[in-house]
PDB file of C-alpha atoms in Angstrom:
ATOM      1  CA  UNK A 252      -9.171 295.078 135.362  1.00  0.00           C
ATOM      2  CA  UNK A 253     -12.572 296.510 136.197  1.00  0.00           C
ATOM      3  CA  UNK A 254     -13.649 296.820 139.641  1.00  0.00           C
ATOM      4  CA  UNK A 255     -17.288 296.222 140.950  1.00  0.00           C
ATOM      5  CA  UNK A 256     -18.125 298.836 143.115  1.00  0.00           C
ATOM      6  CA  UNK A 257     -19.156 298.469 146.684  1.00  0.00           C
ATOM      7  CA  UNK A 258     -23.120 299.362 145.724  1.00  0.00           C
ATOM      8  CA  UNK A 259     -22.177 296.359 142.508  1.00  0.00           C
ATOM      9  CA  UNK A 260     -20.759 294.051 145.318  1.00  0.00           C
ATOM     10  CA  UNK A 261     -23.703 294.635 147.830  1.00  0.00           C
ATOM     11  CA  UNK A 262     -26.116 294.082 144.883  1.00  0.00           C
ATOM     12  CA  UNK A 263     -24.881 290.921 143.958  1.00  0.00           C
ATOM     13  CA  UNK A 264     -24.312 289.665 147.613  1.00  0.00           C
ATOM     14  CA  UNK A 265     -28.070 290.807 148.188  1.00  0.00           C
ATOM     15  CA  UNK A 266     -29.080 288.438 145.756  1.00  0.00           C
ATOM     16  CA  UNK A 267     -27.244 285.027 147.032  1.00  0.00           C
ATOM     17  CA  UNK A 268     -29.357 283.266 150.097  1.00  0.00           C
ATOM     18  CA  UNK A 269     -27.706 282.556 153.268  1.00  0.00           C
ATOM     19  CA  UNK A 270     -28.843 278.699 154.499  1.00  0.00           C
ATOM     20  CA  UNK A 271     -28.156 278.109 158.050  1.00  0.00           C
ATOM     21  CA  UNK A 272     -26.706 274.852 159.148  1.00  0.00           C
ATOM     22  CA  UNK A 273     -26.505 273.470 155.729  1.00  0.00           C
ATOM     23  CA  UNK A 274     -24.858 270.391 155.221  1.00  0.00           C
ATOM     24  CA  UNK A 275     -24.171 269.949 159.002  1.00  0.00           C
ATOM     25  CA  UNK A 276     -24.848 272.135 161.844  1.00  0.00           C
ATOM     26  CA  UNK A 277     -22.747 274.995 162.112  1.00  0.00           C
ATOM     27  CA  UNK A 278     -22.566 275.564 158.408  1.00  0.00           C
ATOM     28  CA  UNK A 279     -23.853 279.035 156.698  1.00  0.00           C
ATOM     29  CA  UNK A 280     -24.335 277.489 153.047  1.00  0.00           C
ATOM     30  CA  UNK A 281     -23.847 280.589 150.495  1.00  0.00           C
ATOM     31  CA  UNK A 282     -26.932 279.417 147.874  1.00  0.00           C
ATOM     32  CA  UNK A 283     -25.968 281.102 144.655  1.00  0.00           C
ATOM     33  CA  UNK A 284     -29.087 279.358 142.770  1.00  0.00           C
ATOM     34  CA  UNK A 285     -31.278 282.750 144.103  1.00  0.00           C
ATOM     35  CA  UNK A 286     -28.534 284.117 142.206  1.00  0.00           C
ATOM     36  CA  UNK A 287     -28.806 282.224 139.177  1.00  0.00           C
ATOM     37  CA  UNK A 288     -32.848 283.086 139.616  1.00  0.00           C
ATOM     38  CA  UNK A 289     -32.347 286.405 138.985  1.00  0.00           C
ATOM     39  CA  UNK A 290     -32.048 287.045 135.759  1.00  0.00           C
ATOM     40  CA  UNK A 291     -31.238 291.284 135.652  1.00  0.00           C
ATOM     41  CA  UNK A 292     -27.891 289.896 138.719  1.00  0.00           C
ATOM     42  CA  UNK A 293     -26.803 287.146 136.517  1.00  0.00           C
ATOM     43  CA  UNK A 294     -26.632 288.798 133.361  1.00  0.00           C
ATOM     44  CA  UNK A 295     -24.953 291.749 135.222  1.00  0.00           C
ATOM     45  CA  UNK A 296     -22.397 289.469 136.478  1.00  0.00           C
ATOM     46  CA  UNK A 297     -21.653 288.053 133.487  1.00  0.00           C
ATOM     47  CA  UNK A 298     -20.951 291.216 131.540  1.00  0.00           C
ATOM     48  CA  UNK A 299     -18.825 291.926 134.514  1.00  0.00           C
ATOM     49  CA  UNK A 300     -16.475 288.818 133.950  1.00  0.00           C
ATOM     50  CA  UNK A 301     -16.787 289.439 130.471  1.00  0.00           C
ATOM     51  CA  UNK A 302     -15.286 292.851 130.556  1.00  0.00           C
ATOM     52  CA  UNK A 303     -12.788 291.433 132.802  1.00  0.00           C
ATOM     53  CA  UNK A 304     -11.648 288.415 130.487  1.00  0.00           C
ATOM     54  CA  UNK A 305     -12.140 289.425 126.705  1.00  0.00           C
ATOM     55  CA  UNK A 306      -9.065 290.627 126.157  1.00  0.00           C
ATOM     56  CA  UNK A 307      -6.726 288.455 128.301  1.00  0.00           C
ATOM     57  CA  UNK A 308      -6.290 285.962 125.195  1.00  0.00           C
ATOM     58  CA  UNK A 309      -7.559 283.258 127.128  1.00  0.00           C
ATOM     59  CA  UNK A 310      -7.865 279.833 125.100  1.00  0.00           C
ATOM     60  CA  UNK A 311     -10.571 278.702 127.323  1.00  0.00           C
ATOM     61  CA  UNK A 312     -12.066 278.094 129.928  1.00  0.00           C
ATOM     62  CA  UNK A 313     -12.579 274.867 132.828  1.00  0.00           C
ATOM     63  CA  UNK A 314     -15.079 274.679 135.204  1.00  0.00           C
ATOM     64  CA  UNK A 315     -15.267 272.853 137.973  1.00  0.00           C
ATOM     65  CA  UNK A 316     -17.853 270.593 139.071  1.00  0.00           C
ATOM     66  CA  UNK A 317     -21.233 271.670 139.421  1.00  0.00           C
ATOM     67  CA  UNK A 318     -21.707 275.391 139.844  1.00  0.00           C
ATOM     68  CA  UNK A 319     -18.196 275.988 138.002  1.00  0.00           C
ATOM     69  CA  UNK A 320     -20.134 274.546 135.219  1.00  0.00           C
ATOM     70  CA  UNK A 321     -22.372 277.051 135.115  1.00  0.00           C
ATOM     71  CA  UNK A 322     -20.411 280.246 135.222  1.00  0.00           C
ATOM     72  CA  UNK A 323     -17.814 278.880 133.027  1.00  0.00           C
ATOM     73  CA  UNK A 324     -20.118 277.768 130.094  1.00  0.00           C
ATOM     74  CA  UNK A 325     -21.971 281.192 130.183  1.00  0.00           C
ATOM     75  CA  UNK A 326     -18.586 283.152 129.926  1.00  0.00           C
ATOM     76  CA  UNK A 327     -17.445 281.102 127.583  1.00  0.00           C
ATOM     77  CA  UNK A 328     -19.910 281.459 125.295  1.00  0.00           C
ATOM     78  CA  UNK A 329     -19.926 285.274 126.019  1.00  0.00           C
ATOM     79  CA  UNK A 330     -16.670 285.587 125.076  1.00  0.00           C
ATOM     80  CA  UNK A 331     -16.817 283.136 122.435  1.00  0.00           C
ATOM     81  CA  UNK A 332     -13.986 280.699 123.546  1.00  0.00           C
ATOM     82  CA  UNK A 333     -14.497 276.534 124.452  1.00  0.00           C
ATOM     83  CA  UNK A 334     -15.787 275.358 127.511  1.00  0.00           C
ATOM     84  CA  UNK A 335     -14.126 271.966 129.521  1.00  0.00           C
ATOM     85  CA  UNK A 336     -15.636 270.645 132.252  1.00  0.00           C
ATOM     86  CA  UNK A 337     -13.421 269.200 135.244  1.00  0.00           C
ATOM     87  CA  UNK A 338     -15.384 266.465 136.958  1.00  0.00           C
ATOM     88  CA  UNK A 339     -15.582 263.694 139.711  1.00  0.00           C
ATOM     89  CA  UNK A 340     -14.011 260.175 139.181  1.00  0.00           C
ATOM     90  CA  UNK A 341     -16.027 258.252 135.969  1.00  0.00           C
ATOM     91  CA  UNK A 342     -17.835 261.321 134.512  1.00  0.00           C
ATOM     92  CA  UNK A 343     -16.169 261.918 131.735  1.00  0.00           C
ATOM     93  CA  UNK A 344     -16.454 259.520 128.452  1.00  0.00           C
ATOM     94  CA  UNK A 345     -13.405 259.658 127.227  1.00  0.00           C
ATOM     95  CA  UNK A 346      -9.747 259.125 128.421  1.00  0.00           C
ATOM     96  CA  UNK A 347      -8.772 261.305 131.560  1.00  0.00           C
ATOM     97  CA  UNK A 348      -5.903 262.245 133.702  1.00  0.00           C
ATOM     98  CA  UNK A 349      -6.463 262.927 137.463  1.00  0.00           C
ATOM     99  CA  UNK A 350      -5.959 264.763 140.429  1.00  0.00           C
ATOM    100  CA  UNK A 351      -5.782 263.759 144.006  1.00  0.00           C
ATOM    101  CA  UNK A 352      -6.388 266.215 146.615  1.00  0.00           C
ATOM    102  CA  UNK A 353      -6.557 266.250 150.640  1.00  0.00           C
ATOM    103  CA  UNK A 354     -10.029 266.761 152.540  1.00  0.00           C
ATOM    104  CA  UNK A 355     -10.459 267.158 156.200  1.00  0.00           C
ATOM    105  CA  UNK A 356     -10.942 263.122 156.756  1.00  0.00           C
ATOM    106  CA  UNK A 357      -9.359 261.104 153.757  1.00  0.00           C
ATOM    107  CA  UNK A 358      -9.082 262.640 149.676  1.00  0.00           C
ATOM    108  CA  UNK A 359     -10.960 263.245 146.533  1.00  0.00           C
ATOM    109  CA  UNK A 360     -10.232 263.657 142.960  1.00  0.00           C
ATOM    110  CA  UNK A 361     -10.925 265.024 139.913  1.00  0.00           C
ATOM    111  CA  UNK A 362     -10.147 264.853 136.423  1.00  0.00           C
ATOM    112  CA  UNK A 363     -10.629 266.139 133.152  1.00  0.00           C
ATOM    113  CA  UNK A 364     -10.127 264.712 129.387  1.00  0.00           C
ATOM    114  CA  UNK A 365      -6.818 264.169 128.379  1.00  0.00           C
ATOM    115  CA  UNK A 366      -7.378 265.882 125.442  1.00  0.00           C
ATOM    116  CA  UNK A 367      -9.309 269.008 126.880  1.00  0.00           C
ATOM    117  CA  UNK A 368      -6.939 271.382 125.438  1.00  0.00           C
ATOM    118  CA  UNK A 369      -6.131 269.660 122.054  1.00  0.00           C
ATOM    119  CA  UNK A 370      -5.047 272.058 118.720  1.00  0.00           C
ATOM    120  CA  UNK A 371      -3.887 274.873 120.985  1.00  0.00           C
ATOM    121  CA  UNK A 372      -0.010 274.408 122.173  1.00  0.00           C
ATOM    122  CA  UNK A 373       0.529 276.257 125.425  1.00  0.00           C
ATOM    123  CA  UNK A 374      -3.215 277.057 125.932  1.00  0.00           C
ATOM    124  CA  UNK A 375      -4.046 279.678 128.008  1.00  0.00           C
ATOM    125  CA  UNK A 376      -6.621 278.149 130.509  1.00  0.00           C
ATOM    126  CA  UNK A 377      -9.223 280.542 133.060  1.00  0.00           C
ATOM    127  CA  UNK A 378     -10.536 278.081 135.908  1.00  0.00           C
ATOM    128  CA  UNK A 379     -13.764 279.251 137.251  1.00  0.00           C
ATOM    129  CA  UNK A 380     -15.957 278.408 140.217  1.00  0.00           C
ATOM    130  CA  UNK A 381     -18.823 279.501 142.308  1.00  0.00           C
ATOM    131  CA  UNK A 382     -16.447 279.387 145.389  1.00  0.00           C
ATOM    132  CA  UNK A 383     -13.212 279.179 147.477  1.00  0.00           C
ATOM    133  CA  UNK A 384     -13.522 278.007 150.526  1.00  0.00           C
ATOM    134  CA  UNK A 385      -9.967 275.852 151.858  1.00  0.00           C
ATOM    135  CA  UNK A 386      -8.968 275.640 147.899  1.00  0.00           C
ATOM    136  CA  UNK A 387      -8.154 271.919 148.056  1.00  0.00           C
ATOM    137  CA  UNK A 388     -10.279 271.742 144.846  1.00  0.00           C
ATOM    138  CA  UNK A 389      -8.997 274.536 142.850  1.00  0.00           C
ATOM    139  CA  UNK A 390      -5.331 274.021 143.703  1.00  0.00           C
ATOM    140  CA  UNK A 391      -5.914 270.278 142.523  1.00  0.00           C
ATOM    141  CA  UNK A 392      -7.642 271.707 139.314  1.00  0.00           C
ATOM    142  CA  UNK A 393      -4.684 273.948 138.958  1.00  0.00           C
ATOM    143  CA  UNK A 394      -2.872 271.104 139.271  1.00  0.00           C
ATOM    144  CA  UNK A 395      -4.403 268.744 136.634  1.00  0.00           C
ATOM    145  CA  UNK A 396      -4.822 271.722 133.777  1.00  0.00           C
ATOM    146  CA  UNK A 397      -0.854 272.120 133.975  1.00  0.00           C
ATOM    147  CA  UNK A 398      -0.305 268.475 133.789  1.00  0.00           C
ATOM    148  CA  UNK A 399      -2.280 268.671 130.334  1.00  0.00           C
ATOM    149  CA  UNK A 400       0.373 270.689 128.673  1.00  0.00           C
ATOM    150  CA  UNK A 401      -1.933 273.942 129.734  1.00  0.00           C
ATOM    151  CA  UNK A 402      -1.276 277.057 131.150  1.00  0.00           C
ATOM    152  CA  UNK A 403      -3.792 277.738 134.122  1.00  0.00           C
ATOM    153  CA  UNK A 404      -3.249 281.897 133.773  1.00  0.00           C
ATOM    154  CA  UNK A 405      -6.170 282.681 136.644  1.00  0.00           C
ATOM    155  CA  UNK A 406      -8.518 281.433 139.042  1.00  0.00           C
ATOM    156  CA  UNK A 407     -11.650 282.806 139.421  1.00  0.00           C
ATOM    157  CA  UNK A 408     -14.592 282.645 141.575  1.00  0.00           C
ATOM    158  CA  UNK A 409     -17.661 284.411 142.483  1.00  0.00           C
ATOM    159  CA  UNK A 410     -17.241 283.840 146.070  1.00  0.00           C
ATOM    160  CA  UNK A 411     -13.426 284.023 148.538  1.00  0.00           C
ATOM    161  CA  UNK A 412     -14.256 282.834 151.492  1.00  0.00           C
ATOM    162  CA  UNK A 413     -11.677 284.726 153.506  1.00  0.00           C
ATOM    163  CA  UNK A 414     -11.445 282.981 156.793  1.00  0.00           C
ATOM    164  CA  UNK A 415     -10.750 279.674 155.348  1.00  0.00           C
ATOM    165  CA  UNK A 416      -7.168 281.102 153.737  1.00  0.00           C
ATOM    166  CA  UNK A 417      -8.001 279.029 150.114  1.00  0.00           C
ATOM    167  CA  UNK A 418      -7.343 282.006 147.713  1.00  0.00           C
ATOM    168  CA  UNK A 419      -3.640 282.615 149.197  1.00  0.00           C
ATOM    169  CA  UNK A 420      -3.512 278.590 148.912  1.00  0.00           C
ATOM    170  CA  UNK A 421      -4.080 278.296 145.419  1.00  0.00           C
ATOM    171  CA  UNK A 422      -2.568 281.869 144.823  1.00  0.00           C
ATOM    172  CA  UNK A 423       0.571 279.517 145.312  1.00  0.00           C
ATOM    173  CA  UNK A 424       0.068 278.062 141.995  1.00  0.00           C
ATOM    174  CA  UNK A 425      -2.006 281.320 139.551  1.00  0.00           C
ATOM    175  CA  UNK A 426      -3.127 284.267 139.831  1.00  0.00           C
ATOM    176  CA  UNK A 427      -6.590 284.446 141.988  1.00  0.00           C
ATOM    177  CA  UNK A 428      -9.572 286.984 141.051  1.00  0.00           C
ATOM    178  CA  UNK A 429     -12.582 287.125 144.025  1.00  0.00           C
ATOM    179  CA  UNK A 430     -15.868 289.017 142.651  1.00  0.00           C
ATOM    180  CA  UNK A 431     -17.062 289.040 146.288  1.00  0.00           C
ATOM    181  CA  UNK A 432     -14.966 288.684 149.393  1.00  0.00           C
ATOM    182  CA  UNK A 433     -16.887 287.726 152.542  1.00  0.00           C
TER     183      UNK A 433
END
């Protein structure tokens, strides 16, 4: 796998916006969308996970709802392998399978078409998101693309939110690759 260099890893942390007390007091929001603003960081990021995937025979790739969305499609068409979304209850079309997972104060869930992975037996399946923070999400999405018959091979995200312990969570379940630790 190729490494980002500090000077890489301080460029692309220079270019995502700190928002205080965002959504509640207390909060330090990482905004990635000055990241997705600048063109010359996201392009560089991309050929980064690029270089990193291409030749991992990955069958494709799920995102998870929103951001994971938008990393996923790009390296999926970068690397020329299919795109499925993983979504909130009732946003998908078609029929879905779900996943429960805990929050703080009650549960969520997510789900994902049951036929996401369809003409490939034993697909080989890269989940992508913006973040980990507690990795209730991702270990749920984990969860849900090995229900379908899938193989979730890696999890990756831009950002590993170290103090909240979500990457060794869902490191349970696949193999984990962090762009930027913090």
């Amino acid at each position: 796998m190729e490494n980002l260099t500090q000077k890489e890893k301080n460029y692309l942390l220079s270019t995502i916006r700190d928002v205080k007390d965002f959504p509640k007091p207390g909060i330090i929001f990482k905004d990635i969308t000055t990241l997705l603003n600048n063109k010359d960081a996201f392009n560089f990021l991309m050929s980064h996970l690029a270089k990193v995937y291409k030749d991992k025979n990955i069958d494709f790739i799920a995102g998870i709802e929103s951001r994971g969305f938008i990393f996923g499609a790009a390296l999926a068409a970068k690397i020329n392998i299919p795109f499925v979304p993983i979504r909130k209850p009732k946003k998908l079309p078609y029929i879905t399978i779900s996943q429960k997972y805990s929050l703080e104060y009650g549960f969520d869930e997510i789900e994902i078409h049951i036929d996401a992975f369809s003409g490939v037996k034993n697909a080989k399946v890269l989940l992508i998101d913006d973040l980990i923070a507690t990795g209730g999400t991702a270990k749920a999405a984990v969860e849900l693309i090995n229900q379908t018959n899938a193989k979730c091979i890696e999890a990756c995200f831009l950002i590993n939110l170290k103090d909240f312990g979500g990457a060794k969570k869902v490191a349970e379940t696949t193999k984990i690759y962090s762009v930027l630790e913090v």
